[in-house]
């Protein structure tokens, strides 16, 4: 963990020198969803490869840039792509950006993900507000020594997806005429897509969608006192008797098609959020 703290410190110092703006909101954009960052005004783009201590994104549909700017009238930093344990990183490494954002002044994290749908009422291209999650990865980014100056040894994950923000996003979707489901996201390690038997198990456990990210980022954000909201794009239907499971190309293609709707929901949500938000 000492090495992780060192990398967080290095990355934070570099970005403070590189970027003059102070972001309040951070958005992590999942597979095929990074185009939202192109909408940021007064943008400063910093490739991950230039940031000391940062991992490098290798997953399909992840451009690998931080974009600082203005979106929805708010000062933001957007991740065009994230990091995953299936790329060979630990969860502590995958969540370095979240810790850096908090050090830079971010108080609210908006997580997004391309996910497989496990709910019979969902279809490919739908949007789902994340109400709760199941950590099925078998580990946790906080494993190891805890720094009490950062957060508590045993952070509470009850209502980790901010209830006030969930109501705000639902209100935005209603005003914009956007169909928005609400459900439980289950994180797995990957990189393989689950078998039919494994998918049936997750459905029995109450999961509405499945993906290979997001949960570690949310855990670290809450540990550090940040507020969190999450939106999943259902890029394929992973129900065992659906007859077909999409491959990575189909997943990214669906995410790209859903892009305009997704971008409108996130931008309007930022407009509706208040600056200087306090910990829930």
PDB file of C-alpha atoms in Angstrom:
ATOM      1  CA  UNK A   1       0.000   0.000   0.000  1.00  0.00           C
ATOM      2  CA  UNK A   2       2.965   2.310   0.537  1.00  0.00           C
ATOM      3  CA  UNK A   3       3.723   2.002  -3.174  1.00  0.00           C
ATOM      4  CA  UNK A   4       0.096   2.865  -4.062  1.00  0.00           C
ATOM      5  CA  UNK A   5       0.153   5.963  -1.825  1.00  0.00           C
ATOM      6  CA  UNK A   6       3.403   7.023  -3.487  1.00  0.00           C
ATOM      7  CA  UNK A   7       1.851   6.691  -6.940  1.00  0.00           C
ATOM      8  CA  UNK A   8      -1.243   8.655  -5.865  1.00  0.00           C
ATOM      9  CA  UNK A   9       0.982  11.448  -4.556  1.00  0.00           C
ATOM     10  CA  UNK A  10       3.070  11.552  -7.753  1.00  0.00           C
ATOM     11  CA  UNK A  11       0.043  11.623 -10.046  1.00  0.00           C
ATOM     12  CA  UNK A  12      -1.675  14.315  -7.973  1.00  0.00           C
ATOM     13  CA  UNK A  13       1.413  16.540  -7.965  1.00  0.00           C
ATOM     14  CA  UNK A  14       1.846  16.161 -11.731  1.00  0.00           C
ATOM     15  CA  UNK A  15      -1.787  17.025 -12.509  1.00  0.00           C
ATOM     16  CA  UNK A  16      -1.744  20.068 -10.213  1.00  0.00           C
ATOM     17  CA  UNK A  17       1.179  21.387 -12.235  1.00  0.00           C
ATOM     18  CA  UNK A  18      -0.328  20.392 -15.584  1.00  0.00           C
ATOM     19  CA  UNK A  19      -3.928  21.583 -15.150  1.00  0.00           C
ATOM     20  CA  UNK A  20      -5.022  24.948 -13.753  1.00  0.00           C
ATOM     21  CA  UNK A  21      -8.691  24.060 -13.144  1.00  0.00           C
ATOM     22  CA  UNK A  22      -9.970  22.449  -9.938  1.00  0.00           C
ATOM     23  CA  UNK A  23     -12.574  19.798 -10.748  1.00  0.00           C
ATOM     24  CA  UNK A  24     -15.528  19.207  -8.460  1.00  0.00           C
ATOM     25  CA  UNK A  25     -17.058  16.270 -10.312  1.00  0.00           C
ATOM     26  CA  UNK A  26     -15.372  13.206 -11.811  1.00  0.00           C
ATOM     27  CA  UNK A  27     -16.919  10.937 -14.426  1.00  0.00           C
ATOM     28  CA  UNK A  28     -15.562   7.493 -15.232  1.00  0.00           C
ATOM     29  CA  UNK A  29     -16.669   6.552 -18.743  1.00  0.00           C
ATOM     30  CA  UNK A  30     -16.881   2.845 -19.537  1.00  0.00           C
ATOM     31  CA  UNK A  31     -16.407   0.850 -22.747  1.00  0.00           C
ATOM     32  CA  UNK A  32     -17.627   2.769 -25.786  1.00  0.00           C
ATOM     33  CA  UNK A  33     -18.889   5.685 -23.647  1.00  0.00           C
ATOM     34  CA  UNK A  34     -15.857   7.961 -23.784  1.00  0.00           C
ATOM     35  CA  UNK A  35     -17.315  10.260 -26.436  1.00  0.00           C
ATOM     36  CA  UNK A  36     -19.014  12.291 -23.705  1.00  0.00           C
ATOM     37  CA  UNK A  37     -15.596  13.731 -22.870  1.00  0.00           C
ATOM     38  CA  UNK A  38     -15.487  15.295 -26.345  1.00  0.00           C
ATOM     39  CA  UNK A  39     -18.348  17.569 -25.237  1.00  0.00           C
ATOM     40  CA  UNK A  40     -16.309  19.214 -22.462  1.00  0.00           C
ATOM     41  CA  UNK A  41     -15.589  22.917 -22.984  1.00  0.00           C
ATOM     42  CA  UNK A  42     -12.230  24.578 -22.247  1.00  0.00           C
ATOM     43  CA  UNK A  43     -10.798  21.065 -22.318  1.00  0.00           C
ATOM     44  CA  UNK A  44      -7.321  19.998 -21.303  1.00  0.00           C
ATOM     45  CA  UNK A  45      -6.492  16.439 -22.368  1.00  0.00           C
ATOM     46  CA  UNK A  46      -3.865  14.472 -20.459  1.00  0.00           C
ATOM     47  CA  UNK A  47      -3.031  10.932 -21.698  1.00  0.00           C
ATOM     48  CA  UNK A  48      -2.727   8.341 -18.952  1.00  0.00           C
ATOM     49  CA  UNK A  49       0.682   7.389 -20.324  1.00  0.00           C
ATOM     50  CA  UNK A  50       2.037  10.835 -19.357  1.00  0.00           C
ATOM     51  CA  UNK A  51       0.874  10.733 -15.729  1.00  0.00           C
ATOM     52  CA  UNK A  52       3.438   9.392 -13.233  1.00  0.00           C
ATOM     53  CA  UNK A  53       2.028   6.533 -11.179  1.00  0.00           C
ATOM     54  CA  UNK A  54      -1.012   6.012 -13.430  1.00  0.00           C
ATOM     55  CA  UNK A  55      -1.780   2.635 -14.991  1.00  0.00           C
ATOM     56  CA  UNK A  56      -2.292   2.509 -18.776  1.00  0.00           C
ATOM     57  CA  UNK A  57      -5.645   1.425 -20.211  1.00  0.00           C
ATOM     58  CA  UNK A  58      -5.516  -1.548 -22.594  1.00  0.00           C
ATOM     59  CA  UNK A  59      -9.184  -2.552 -22.845  1.00  0.00           C
ATOM     60  CA  UNK A  60     -11.121  -2.174 -26.144  1.00  0.00           C
ATOM     61  CA  UNK A  61     -13.158   1.037 -26.345  1.00  0.00           C
ATOM     62  CA  UNK A  62     -10.999   2.873 -23.773  1.00  0.00           C
ATOM     63  CA  UNK A  63      -9.052   5.826 -25.210  1.00  0.00           C
ATOM     64  CA  UNK A  64      -6.875   6.335 -22.140  1.00  0.00           C
ATOM     65  CA  UNK A  65      -7.170  10.075 -21.461  1.00  0.00           C
ATOM     66  CA  UNK A  66      -8.108  12.380 -18.610  1.00  0.00           C
ATOM     67  CA  UNK A  67     -10.144  15.321 -19.864  1.00  0.00           C
ATOM     68  CA  UNK A  68     -10.430  18.380 -17.615  1.00  0.00           C
ATOM     69  CA  UNK A  69     -13.004  21.014 -18.527  1.00  0.00           C
ATOM     70  CA  UNK A  70     -16.553  22.285 -18.160  1.00  0.00           C
ATOM     71  CA  UNK A  71     -19.571  20.035 -18.734  1.00  0.00           C
ATOM     72  CA  UNK A  72     -23.129  20.796 -17.738  1.00  0.00           C
ATOM     73  CA  UNK A  73     -21.860  24.064 -16.302  1.00  0.00           C
ATOM     74  CA  UNK A  74     -19.644  22.227 -13.788  1.00  0.00           C
ATOM     75  CA  UNK A  75     -15.886  21.869 -13.450  1.00  0.00           C
ATOM     76  CA  UNK A  76     -15.190  18.216 -14.256  1.00  0.00           C
ATOM     77  CA  UNK A  77     -12.548  15.615 -14.945  1.00  0.00           C
ATOM     78  CA  UNK A  78     -13.564  12.747 -17.191  1.00  0.00           C
ATOM     79  CA  UNK A  79     -11.843   9.397 -17.629  1.00  0.00           C
ATOM     80  CA  UNK A  80     -11.965   8.156 -21.203  1.00  0.00           C
ATOM     81  CA  UNK A  81     -11.624   4.559 -20.177  1.00  0.00           C
ATOM     82  CA  UNK A  82     -10.784   2.880 -16.899  1.00  0.00           C
ATOM     83  CA  UNK A  83      -8.583   0.098 -15.553  1.00  0.00           C
ATOM     84  CA  UNK A  84      -9.578  -3.496 -14.820  1.00  0.00           C
ATOM     85  CA  UNK A  85      -8.105  -6.374 -12.860  1.00  0.00           C
ATOM     86  CA  UNK A  86      -8.324  -8.570 -15.972  1.00  0.00           C
ATOM     87  CA  UNK A  87      -5.654  -6.314 -17.500  1.00  0.00           C
ATOM     88  CA  UNK A  88      -3.303  -7.510 -14.774  1.00  0.00           C
ATOM     89  CA  UNK A  89      -3.754  -4.664 -12.293  1.00  0.00           C
ATOM     90  CA  UNK A  90      -4.697  -5.037  -8.655  1.00  0.00           C
ATOM     91  CA  UNK A  91      -7.882  -3.341  -7.473  1.00  0.00           C
ATOM     92  CA  UNK A  92      -5.722  -0.881  -5.553  1.00  0.00           C
ATOM     93  CA  UNK A  93      -4.021   0.067  -8.839  1.00  0.00           C
ATOM     94  CA  UNK A  94      -7.328   0.260 -10.723  1.00  0.00           C
ATOM     95  CA  UNK A  95      -8.620   2.823  -8.238  1.00  0.00           C
ATOM     96  CA  UNK A  96      -5.590   5.143  -8.170  1.00  0.00           C
ATOM     97  CA  UNK A  97      -7.472   7.717 -10.314  1.00  0.00           C
ATOM     98  CA  UNK A  98     -10.338   7.913  -7.804  1.00  0.00           C
ATOM     99  CA  UNK A  99      -7.910   8.685  -4.984  1.00  0.00           C
ATOM    100  CA  UNK A 100      -6.170  11.273  -7.162  1.00  0.00           C
ATOM    101  CA  UNK A 101      -9.483  12.947  -7.997  1.00  0.00           C
ATOM    102  CA  UNK A 102     -10.324  13.267  -4.305  1.00  0.00           C
ATOM    103  CA  UNK A 103      -6.907  14.799  -3.667  1.00  0.00           C
ATOM    104  CA  UNK A 104      -7.559  17.298  -6.488  1.00  0.00           C
ATOM    105  CA  UNK A 105     -10.805  18.457  -4.845  1.00  0.00           C
ATOM    106  CA  UNK A 106     -13.480  16.243  -6.430  1.00  0.00           C
ATOM    107  CA  UNK A 107     -16.423  15.672  -4.079  1.00  0.00           C
ATOM    108  CA  UNK A 108     -18.724  13.657  -6.359  1.00  0.00           C
ATOM    109  CA  UNK A 109     -17.993  10.639  -8.552  1.00  0.00           C
ATOM    110  CA  UNK A 110     -20.262   9.570 -11.394  1.00  0.00           C
ATOM    111  CA  UNK A 111     -19.492   6.030 -12.533  1.00  0.00           C
ATOM    112  CA  UNK A 112     -20.699   4.522 -15.786  1.00  0.00           C
ATOM    113  CA  UNK A 113     -20.288   1.077 -17.292  1.00  0.00           C
ATOM    114  CA  UNK A 114     -21.237  -1.038 -20.258  1.00  0.00           C
ATOM    115  CA  UNK A 115     -23.047  -4.007 -18.728  1.00  0.00           C
ATOM    116  CA  UNK A 116     -24.821  -7.237 -19.547  1.00  0.00           C
ATOM    117  CA  UNK A 117     -28.524  -7.229 -18.752  1.00  0.00           C
ATOM    118  CA  UNK A 118     -29.886  -9.858 -16.354  1.00  0.00           C
ATOM    119  CA  UNK A 119     -33.423  -8.497 -16.076  1.00  0.00           C
ATOM    120  CA  UNK A 120     -36.189  -9.711 -18.392  1.00  0.00           C
ATOM    121  CA  UNK A 121     -37.586  -6.155 -18.539  1.00  0.00           C
ATOM    122  CA  UNK A 122     -34.356  -4.738 -19.981  1.00  0.00           C
ATOM    123  CA  UNK A 123     -33.163  -4.723 -23.579  1.00  0.00           C
ATOM    124  CA  UNK A 124     -29.876  -3.876 -25.256  1.00  0.00           C
ATOM    125  CA  UNK A 125     -29.412  -0.104 -25.382  1.00  0.00           C
ATOM    126  CA  UNK A 126     -31.379   0.632 -22.186  1.00  0.00           C
ATOM    127  CA  UNK A 127     -30.014   2.775 -19.351  1.00  0.00           C
ATOM    128  CA  UNK A 128     -30.031   1.583 -15.748  1.00  0.00           C
ATOM    129  CA  UNK A 129     -29.500   3.715 -12.668  1.00  0.00           C
ATOM    130  CA  UNK A 130     -27.369   1.711 -10.237  1.00  0.00           C
ATOM    131  CA  UNK A 131     -29.231   1.391  -6.934  1.00  0.00           C
ATOM    132  CA  UNK A 132     -26.820  -1.047  -5.289  1.00  0.00           C
ATOM    133  CA  UNK A 133     -24.087  -3.503  -6.150  1.00  0.00           C
ATOM    134  CA  UNK A 134     -22.784  -6.995  -5.474  1.00  0.00           C
ATOM    135  CA  UNK A 135     -19.016  -7.381  -5.271  1.00  0.00           C
ATOM    136  CA  UNK A 136     -18.424 -10.794  -6.865  1.00  0.00           C
ATOM    137  CA  UNK A 137     -14.767 -10.152  -7.692  1.00  0.00           C
ATOM    138  CA  UNK A 138     -13.402 -12.063  -4.726  1.00  0.00           C
ATOM    139  CA  UNK A 139     -11.333  -9.161  -3.415  1.00  0.00           C
ATOM    140  CA  UNK A 140     -11.476  -5.509  -2.407  1.00  0.00           C
ATOM    141  CA  UNK A 141      -9.306  -2.432  -3.127  1.00  0.00           C
ATOM    142  CA  UNK A 142      -9.005  -1.675   0.600  1.00  0.00           C
ATOM    143  CA  UNK A 143      -7.316  -4.965   1.494  1.00  0.00           C
ATOM    144  CA  UNK A 144      -4.116  -4.172   3.388  1.00  0.00           C
ATOM    145  CA  UNK A 145      -3.113  -1.536   5.958  1.00  0.00           C
ATOM    146  CA  UNK A 146      -5.573   1.325   6.390  1.00  0.00           C
ATOM    147  CA  UNK A 147      -4.592   4.980   6.589  1.00  0.00           C
ATOM    148  CA  UNK A 148      -7.068   6.542   9.070  1.00  0.00           C
ATOM    149  CA  UNK A 149      -6.313   9.989   7.666  1.00  0.00           C
ATOM    150  CA  UNK A 150      -7.849   8.829   4.366  1.00  0.00           C
ATOM    151  CA  UNK A 151     -10.885   6.947   5.643  1.00  0.00           C
ATOM    152  CA  UNK A 152     -12.164   4.444   8.233  1.00  0.00           C
ATOM    153  CA  UNK A 153     -10.902   0.875   8.529  1.00  0.00           C
ATOM    154  CA  UNK A 154     -14.430  -0.437   7.942  1.00  0.00           C
ATOM    155  CA  UNK A 155     -16.294   1.951   5.608  1.00  0.00           C
ATOM    156  CA  UNK A 156     -20.066   1.466   5.435  1.00  0.00           C
ATOM    157  CA  UNK A 157     -21.342   0.586   1.936  1.00  0.00           C
ATOM    158  CA  UNK A 158     -25.003   0.894   2.917  1.00  0.00           C
ATOM    159  CA  UNK A 159     -26.520   3.360   0.413  1.00  0.00           C
ATOM    160  CA  UNK A 160     -23.144   3.818  -1.251  1.00  0.00           C
ATOM    161  CA  UNK A 161     -25.032   5.062  -4.326  1.00  0.00           C
ATOM    162  CA  UNK A 162     -26.270   8.348  -2.909  1.00  0.00           C
ATOM    163  CA  UNK A 163     -30.080   8.211  -2.372  1.00  0.00           C
ATOM    164  CA  UNK A 164     -30.458  11.948  -3.010  1.00  0.00           C
ATOM    165  CA  UNK A 165     -28.563  11.679  -6.269  1.00  0.00           C
ATOM    166  CA  UNK A 166     -30.585   8.633  -7.336  1.00  0.00           C
ATOM    167  CA  UNK A 167     -33.760  10.693  -6.997  1.00  0.00           C
ATOM    168  CA  UNK A 168     -32.113  13.563  -8.856  1.00  0.00           C
ATOM    169  CA  UNK A 169     -31.124  11.340 -11.810  1.00  0.00           C
ATOM    170  CA  UNK A 170     -34.611   9.826 -11.971  1.00  0.00           C
ATOM    171  CA  UNK A 171     -36.106  13.315 -12.031  1.00  0.00           C
ATOM    172  CA  UNK A 172     -33.771  14.343 -14.862  1.00  0.00           C
ATOM    173  CA  UNK A 173     -34.705  11.235 -16.879  1.00  0.00           C
ATOM    174  CA  UNK A 174     -38.405  11.948 -16.377  1.00  0.00           C
ATOM    175  CA  UNK A 175     -38.078  15.560 -17.516  1.00  0.00           C
ATOM    176  CA  UNK A 176     -36.003  14.546 -20.534  1.00  0.00           C
ATOM    177  CA  UNK A 177     -38.311  11.699 -21.533  1.00  0.00           C
ATOM    178  CA  UNK A 178     -35.534   9.127 -21.116  1.00  0.00           C
ATOM    179  CA  UNK A 179     -36.474   5.587 -20.103  1.00  0.00           C
ATOM    180  CA  UNK A 180     -34.375   4.735 -17.067  1.00  0.00           C
ATOM    181  CA  UNK A 181     -34.447   1.438 -15.199  1.00  0.00           C
ATOM    182  CA  UNK A 182     -33.068   1.086 -11.680  1.00  0.00           C
ATOM    183  CA  UNK A 183     -31.317  -1.992 -10.413  1.00  0.00           C
ATOM    184  CA  UNK A 184     -28.426  -3.895  -8.880  1.00  0.00           C
ATOM    185  CA  UNK A 185     -25.063  -4.150 -10.635  1.00  0.00           C
ATOM    186  CA  UNK A 186     -22.837  -7.176 -10.063  1.00  0.00           C
ATOM    187  CA  UNK A 187     -19.075  -6.888 -10.582  1.00  0.00           C
ATOM    188  CA  UNK A 188     -17.017  -9.897 -11.668  1.00  0.00           C
ATOM    189  CA  UNK A 189     -13.301 -10.112 -12.365  1.00  0.00           C
ATOM    190  CA  UNK A 190     -13.396 -11.209 -16.020  1.00  0.00           C
ATOM    191  CA  UNK A 191     -12.071 -11.287 -18.658  1.00  0.00           C
ATOM    192  CA  UNK A 192     -14.375 -14.135 -19.683  1.00  0.00           C
ATOM    193  CA  UNK A 193     -18.121 -13.672 -20.009  1.00  0.00           C
ATOM    194  CA  UNK A 194     -19.972 -15.857 -17.504  1.00  0.00           C
ATOM    195  CA  UNK A 195     -21.449 -19.267 -18.271  1.00  0.00           C
ATOM    196  CA  UNK A 196     -25.197 -19.846 -18.371  1.00  0.00           C
ATOM    197  CA  UNK A 197     -25.107 -21.511 -14.939  1.00  0.00           C
ATOM    198  CA  UNK A 198     -23.155 -18.601 -13.441  1.00  0.00           C
ATOM    199  CA  UNK A 199     -25.567 -16.071 -14.941  1.00  0.00           C
ATOM    200  CA  UNK A 200     -28.560 -17.955 -13.518  1.00  0.00           C
ATOM    201  CA  UNK A 201     -26.873 -17.866 -10.108  1.00  0.00           C
ATOM    202  CA  UNK A 202     -26.441 -14.072 -10.268  1.00  0.00           C
ATOM    203  CA  UNK A 203     -30.069 -13.615 -11.292  1.00  0.00           C
ATOM    204  CA  UNK A 204     -31.119 -15.657  -8.259  1.00  0.00           C
ATOM    205  CA  UNK A 205     -28.931 -13.402  -6.101  1.00  0.00           C
ATOM    206  CA  UNK A 206     -30.836 -10.342  -7.338  1.00  0.00           C
ATOM    207  CA  UNK A 207     -28.450  -8.873  -9.918  1.00  0.00           C
ATOM    208  CA  UNK A 208     -30.000  -6.863 -12.755  1.00  0.00           C
ATOM    209  CA  UNK A 209     -26.776  -6.348 -14.699  1.00  0.00           C
ATOM    210  CA  UNK A 210     -23.221  -7.663 -14.788  1.00  0.00           C
ATOM    211  CA  UNK A 211     -19.869  -6.062 -15.573  1.00  0.00           C
ATOM    212  CA  UNK A 212     -16.131  -6.190 -14.887  1.00  0.00           C
ATOM    213  CA  UNK A 213     -15.541  -2.835 -13.202  1.00  0.00           C
ATOM    214  CA  UNK A 214     -17.103   0.017 -11.207  1.00  0.00           C
ATOM    215  CA  UNK A 215     -17.456  -1.561  -7.755  1.00  0.00           C
ATOM    216  CA  UNK A 216     -13.804  -1.081  -6.697  1.00  0.00           C
ATOM    217  CA  UNK A 217     -14.004   2.580  -7.752  1.00  0.00           C
ATOM    218  CA  UNK A 218     -17.172   3.098  -5.728  1.00  0.00           C
ATOM    219  CA  UNK A 219     -15.636   1.477  -2.656  1.00  0.00           C
ATOM    220  CA  UNK A 220     -12.587   3.759  -2.749  1.00  0.00           C
ATOM    221  CA  UNK A 221     -14.732   6.837  -3.414  1.00  0.00           C
ATOM    222  CA  UNK A 222     -16.931   6.133  -0.400  1.00  0.00           C
ATOM    223  CA  UNK A 223     -13.898   5.298   1.742  1.00  0.00           C
ATOM    224  CA  UNK A 224     -12.593   8.770   0.934  1.00  0.00           C
ATOM    225  CA  UNK A 225     -15.894  10.521   1.653  1.00  0.00           C
ATOM    226  CA  UNK A 226     -17.015  11.174  -1.914  1.00  0.00           C
ATOM    227  CA  UNK A 227     -20.629  11.043  -3.004  1.00  0.00           C
ATOM    228  CA  UNK A 228     -21.437   8.562  -5.766  1.00  0.00           C
ATOM    229  CA  UNK A 229     -23.996   8.097  -8.530  1.00  0.00           C
ATOM    230  CA  UNK A 230     -23.897   5.387 -11.173  1.00  0.00           C
ATOM    231  CA  UNK A 231     -25.473   4.746 -14.576  1.00  0.00           C
ATOM    232  CA  UNK A 232     -25.081   1.490 -16.495  1.00  0.00           C
ATOM    233  CA  UNK A 233     -25.697   1.053 -20.211  1.00  0.00           C
ATOM    234  CA  UNK A 234     -27.189  -2.358 -20.964  1.00  0.00           C
ATOM    235  CA  UNK A 235     -25.073  -3.181 -23.999  1.00  0.00           C
ATOM    236  CA  UNK A 236     -26.218  -6.793 -24.349  1.00  0.00           C
ATOM    237  CA  UNK A 237     -28.676  -9.202 -22.785  1.00  0.00           C
ATOM    238  CA  UNK A 238     -26.881 -11.851 -20.739  1.00  0.00           C
ATOM    239  CA  UNK A 239     -29.969 -13.825 -19.701  1.00  0.00           C
ATOM    240  CA  UNK A 240     -29.064 -17.527 -20.065  1.00  0.00           C
ATOM    241  CA  UNK A 241     -32.056 -18.497 -22.226  1.00  0.00           C
ATOM    242  CA  UNK A 242     -31.717 -15.454 -24.523  1.00  0.00           C
ATOM    243  CA  UNK A 243     -30.062 -17.675 -27.103  1.00  0.00           C
ATOM    244  CA  UNK A 244     -27.122 -15.382 -27.829  1.00  0.00           C
ATOM    245  CA  UNK A 245     -24.403 -13.584 -25.875  1.00  0.00           C
ATOM    246  CA  UNK A 246     -22.784 -10.557 -27.471  1.00  0.00           C
ATOM    247  CA  UNK A 247     -19.037 -10.412 -28.032  1.00  0.00           C
ATOM    248  CA  UNK A 248     -16.865  -7.358 -27.270  1.00  0.00           C
ATOM    249  CA  UNK A 249     -17.445  -5.785 -30.699  1.00  0.00           C
ATOM    250  CA  UNK A 250     -21.226  -5.971 -30.294  1.00  0.00           C
ATOM    251  CA  UNK A 251     -20.974  -4.519 -26.777  1.00  0.00           C
ATOM    252  CA  UNK A 252     -19.017  -1.480 -27.977  1.00  0.00           C
ATOM    253  CA  UNK A 253     -21.293  -1.011 -30.994  1.00  0.00           C
ATOM    254  CA  UNK A 254     -24.375  -0.905 -28.742  1.00  0.00           C
ATOM    255  CA  UNK A 255     -22.651   1.531 -26.363  1.00  0.00           C
ATOM    256  CA  UNK A 256     -21.855   3.799 -29.319  1.00  0.00           C
ATOM    257  CA  UNK A 257     -25.475   3.711 -30.543  1.00  0.00           C
ATOM    258  CA  UNK A 258     -26.755   4.578 -27.069  1.00  0.00           C
ATOM    259  CA  UNK A 259     -24.202   7.380 -26.777  1.00  0.00           C
ATOM    260  CA  UNK A 260     -26.417  10.405 -27.519  1.00  0.00           C
ATOM    261  CA  UNK A 261     -29.064   9.359 -24.953  1.00  0.00           C
ATOM    262  CA  UNK A 262     -26.426   8.518 -22.373  1.00  0.00           C
ATOM    263  CA  UNK A 263     -24.622  11.821 -22.963  1.00  0.00           C
ATOM    264  CA  UNK A 264     -27.830  13.818 -22.565  1.00  0.00           C
ATOM    265  CA  UNK A 265     -28.722  12.104 -19.291  1.00  0.00           C
ATOM    266  CA  UNK A 266     -25.256  12.655 -17.792  1.00  0.00           C
ATOM    267  CA  UNK A 267     -24.968  16.258 -18.973  1.00  0.00           C
ATOM    268  CA  UNK A 268     -28.416  17.188 -17.675  1.00  0.00           C
ATOM    269  CA  UNK A 269     -27.625  15.413 -14.395  1.00  0.00           C
ATOM    270  CA  UNK A 270     -24.499  17.541 -13.960  1.00  0.00           C
ATOM    271  CA  UNK A 271     -26.559  20.665 -14.640  1.00  0.00           C
ATOM    272  CA  UNK A 272     -28.977  19.642 -11.874  1.00  0.00           C
ATOM    273  CA  UNK A 273     -26.304  18.850  -9.294  1.00  0.00           C
ATOM    274  CA  UNK A 274     -25.113  21.505  -6.883  1.00  0.00           C
ATOM    275  CA  UNK A 275     -21.522  22.615  -6.609  1.00  0.00           C
ATOM    276  CA  UNK A 276     -19.734  22.238  -3.277  1.00  0.00           C
ATOM    277  CA  UNK A 277     -21.716  19.115  -2.437  1.00  0.00           C
ATOM    278  CA  UNK A 278     -21.016  17.709   1.021  1.00  0.00           C
ATOM    279  CA  UNK A 279     -20.589  14.112   2.074  1.00  0.00           C
ATOM    280  CA  UNK A 280     -23.878  12.227   2.294  1.00  0.00           C
TER     281      UNK A 280
END
